[in-house]
Amino acid sequence: MRNPSKKSYRHDPTRKTLRLEYGPHVRFLPAALAAELTGVSVKTVYKWIAGTHPIDARTRQVLYTRALGLLPDERWTRWHIDENGRLTAPNGWTFHPDELLGLSYLKQLNGALQADVARLTVENRMLREALDHAQANRWPGNVVAFPTGTKKPGLSRAKGPQVP
């Protein structure tokens, strides 16, 4: 089966086309293309165009997916597949199917990284508490730290006392 081209989506008033509409997405499919996409006869498509026979729900969903590129589940609202076969997100980002295969690997790596961060956070908290406890017990209350001395002018260790 061939992919519908952009030319097949244009409305041509001289030809009978099937108008396929879902929200802001509108496509005009020639009867032969609509028949090929859904697996029905061209005569059935002409009955849909004339309005004598309604399109059943499954066939309509196939047309939405194959011609409009929309995905059939509620969770995929506002996602679609463009003419190049790329999955397009609501924010405009596009993905090729091969790119999506790496997402599960990235998710596993992210889970492992979050577990390491949680473990290191607990270890860091325990070490800080131990350090605070050690610093609090470092100097007993009855011991005063020895004051540091200051150099007197004129004394040098290397040369001894200097004579003026």
Short mmCIF file of C-alpha atoms in Angstrom, two decimals:
data_model
loop_
_atom_site.label_atom_id
_atom_site.label_comp_id
_atom_site.label_asym_id
_atom_site.label_seq_id
_atom_site.Cartn_x
_atom_site.Cartn_y
_atom_site.Cartn_z
CA MET A 1 0.00 0.00 0.00
CA ARG A 2 1.26 3.44 -0.81
CA ASN A 3 1.31 6.38 1.55
CA PRO A 4 -1.08 9.17 0.63
CA SER A 5 0.73 12.14 -0.86
CA LYS A 6 0.01 15.75 0.02
CA LYS A 7 -1.59 16.22 -3.39
CA SER A 8 -4.27 13.67 -2.52
CA TYR A 9 -5.32 15.81 0.46
CA ARG A 10 -6.32 18.83 -1.64
CA HIS A 11 -9.94 19.47 -2.44
CA ASP A 12 -10.76 19.21 -6.11
CA PRO A 13 -14.39 20.22 -6.81
CA THR A 14 -14.37 18.36 -10.15
CA ARG A 15 -13.68 14.99 -8.48
CA LYS A 16 -15.71 13.19 -5.89
CA THR A 17 -13.60 13.03 -2.77
CA LEU A 18 -14.24 11.77 0.72
CA ARG A 19 -14.02 14.61 3.24
CA LEU A 20 -12.33 13.29 6.37
CA GLU A 21 -12.42 15.68 9.30
CA TYR A 22 -11.30 15.37 12.90
CA GLY A 23 -10.90 18.57 14.92
CA PRO A 24 -8.56 20.91 13.02
CA HIS A 25 -7.45 18.10 10.68
CA VAL A 26 -9.26 18.01 7.32
CA ARG A 27 -8.32 15.84 4.33
CA PHE A 28 -10.00 15.21 1.01
CA LEU A 29 -9.30 11.66 -0.13
CA PRO A 30 -9.98 10.40 -3.65
CA ALA A 31 -12.30 7.40 -3.66
CA ALA A 32 -9.58 5.02 -4.92
CA LEU A 33 -7.17 6.05 -2.18
CA ALA A 34 -9.82 5.81 0.55
CA ALA A 35 -10.74 2.34 -0.73
CA GLU A 36 -7.10 1.27 -0.71
CA LEU A 37 -6.49 2.60 2.81
CA THR A 38 -9.56 0.90 4.30
CA GLY A 39 -9.67 -2.30 2.25
CA VAL A 40 -13.17 -1.75 0.84
CA SER A 41 -14.37 -1.33 -2.72
CA VAL A 42 -14.48 2.01 -4.54
CA LYS A 43 -18.24 1.58 -4.87
CA THR A 44 -18.56 1.53 -1.05
CA VAL A 45 -16.52 4.73 -0.82
CA TYR A 46 -18.85 6.42 -3.32
CA LYS A 47 -21.78 5.38 -1.08
CA TRP A 48 -20.00 7.06 1.86
CA ILE A 49 -19.49 10.21 -0.21
CA ALA A 50 -23.14 10.27 -1.28
CA GLY A 51 -24.24 9.72 2.33
CA THR A 52 -26.35 6.63 1.58
CA HIS A 53 -24.21 4.39 3.80
CA PRO A 54 -22.51 5.57 7.02
CA ILE A 55 -18.87 4.78 7.67
CA ASP A 56 -18.64 2.27 10.52
CA ALA A 57 -16.58 3.22 13.59
CA ARG A 58 -13.66 0.86 12.93
CA THR A 59 -13.28 1.99 9.33
CA ARG A 60 -13.45 5.64 10.42
CA GLN A 61 -10.70 4.94 12.97
CA VAL A 62 -8.56 3.32 10.27
CA LEU A 63 -9.04 6.40 8.09
CA TYR A 64 -8.15 8.72 10.99
CA THR A 65 -4.98 6.75 11.62
CA ARG A 66 -3.87 6.11 8.04
CA ALA A 67 -4.94 9.35 6.33
CA LEU A 68 -4.83 11.92 9.14
CA GLY A 69 -2.06 10.31 11.17
CA LEU A 70 -4.08 10.42 14.39
CA LEU A 71 -3.66 7.78 17.06
CA PRO A 72 -6.71 5.82 18.25
CA ASP A 73 -6.42 6.07 22.04
CA GLU A 74 -7.59 8.86 24.37
CA ARG A 75 -4.12 9.06 25.92
CA TRP A 76 -2.71 10.05 22.52
CA THR A 77 -4.92 13.13 22.18
CA ARG A 78 -3.21 15.90 20.15
CA TRP A 79 -0.43 13.50 19.02
CA HIS A 80 -0.23 12.58 15.35
CA ILE A 81 1.98 10.96 12.74
CA ASP A 82 3.15 13.34 10.02
CA GLU A 83 3.67 12.62 6.30
CA ASN A 84 7.27 11.52 6.95
CA GLY A 85 6.23 8.87 9.47
CA ARG A 86 7.46 10.80 12.51
CA LEU A 87 5.42 10.87 15.71
CA THR A 88 4.61 14.49 16.59
CA ALA A 89 3.93 15.49 20.20
CA PRO A 90 1.52 18.27 21.21
CA ASN A 91 4.49 20.56 21.97
CA GLY A 92 5.81 20.14 18.40
CA TRP A 93 8.65 17.70 19.10
CA THR A 94 8.95 14.88 16.59
CA PHE A 95 10.31 11.39 17.07
CA HIS A 96 11.30 8.68 14.65
CA PRO A 97 10.42 5.14 15.80
CA ASP A 98 14.11 4.26 16.24
CA GLU A 99 14.56 7.20 18.60
CA LEU A 100 11.78 5.94 20.85
CA LEU A 101 13.60 2.65 21.48
CA GLY A 102 16.25 4.45 23.54
CA LEU A 103 13.68 6.00 25.91
CA SER A 104 13.26 2.82 27.97
CA TYR A 105 17.03 2.61 28.40
CA LEU A 106 17.16 6.26 29.49
CA LYS A 107 14.31 5.62 31.92
CA GLN A 108 16.25 2.73 33.50
CA LEU A 109 19.37 4.88 33.79
CA ASN A 110 17.35 7.69 35.36
CA GLY A 111 15.88 5.28 37.93
CA ALA A 112 19.33 4.00 38.87
CA LEU A 113 20.64 7.57 39.11
CA GLN A 114 17.78 8.60 41.39
CA ALA A 115 18.45 5.59 43.64
CA ASP A 116 22.14 6.57 43.86
CA VAL A 117 21.22 10.17 44.70
CA ALA A 118 18.86 9.01 47.47
CA ARG A 119 21.53 6.67 48.91
CA LEU A 120 24.21 9.39 48.82
CA THR A 121 21.84 11.93 50.41
CA VAL A 122 21.27 9.62 53.37
CA GLU A 123 25.01 8.89 53.63
CA ASN A 124 25.81 12.61 53.48
CA ARG A 125 23.29 13.36 56.25
CA MET A 126 24.78 10.64 58.48
CA LEU A 127 28.34 11.92 57.91
CA ARG A 128 27.32 15.51 58.68
CA GLU A 129 25.65 14.41 61.92
CA ALA A 130 28.77 12.43 62.90
CA LEU A 131 30.99 15.43 62.11
CA ASP A 132 28.77 17.80 64.12
CA HIS A 133 28.86 15.36 67.05
CA ALA A 134 32.66 15.06 66.82
CA GLN A 135 33.14 18.84 66.71
CA ALA A 136 30.80 19.36 69.66
CA ASN A 137 32.86 16.92 71.78
CA ARG A 138 36.25 18.15 70.58
CA TRP A 139 37.02 20.60 73.39
CA PRO A 140 35.68 19.93 76.87
CA GLY A 141 34.14 22.89 78.65
CA ASN A 142 37.00 23.24 81.18
CA VAL A 143 39.77 23.51 78.53
CA VAL A 144 40.60 26.88 77.06
CA ALA A 145 42.39 27.08 73.77
CA PHE A 146 45.94 28.45 74.03
CA PRO A 147 46.11 31.95 72.58
CA THR A 148 48.44 32.39 69.65
CA GLY A 149 51.46 34.58 70.28
CA THR A 150 52.58 37.60 68.32
CA LYS A 151 56.09 38.30 67.12
CA LYS A 152 58.00 40.99 68.89
CA PRO A 153 59.78 43.39 66.61
CA GLY A 154 63.50 42.85 66.29
CA LEU A 155 63.55 39.11 66.92
CA SER A 156 64.29 36.71 64.15
CA ARG A 157 64.87 33.00 64.47
CA ALA A 158 67.48 32.77 61.78
CA LYS A 159 69.80 35.54 62.95
CA GLY A 160 69.07 35.82 66.65
CA PRO A 161 68.63 39.17 68.44
CA GLN A 162 69.45 42.18 66.35
CA VAL A 163 71.48 45.02 67.72
CA PRO A 164 70.29 48.51 66.85
#
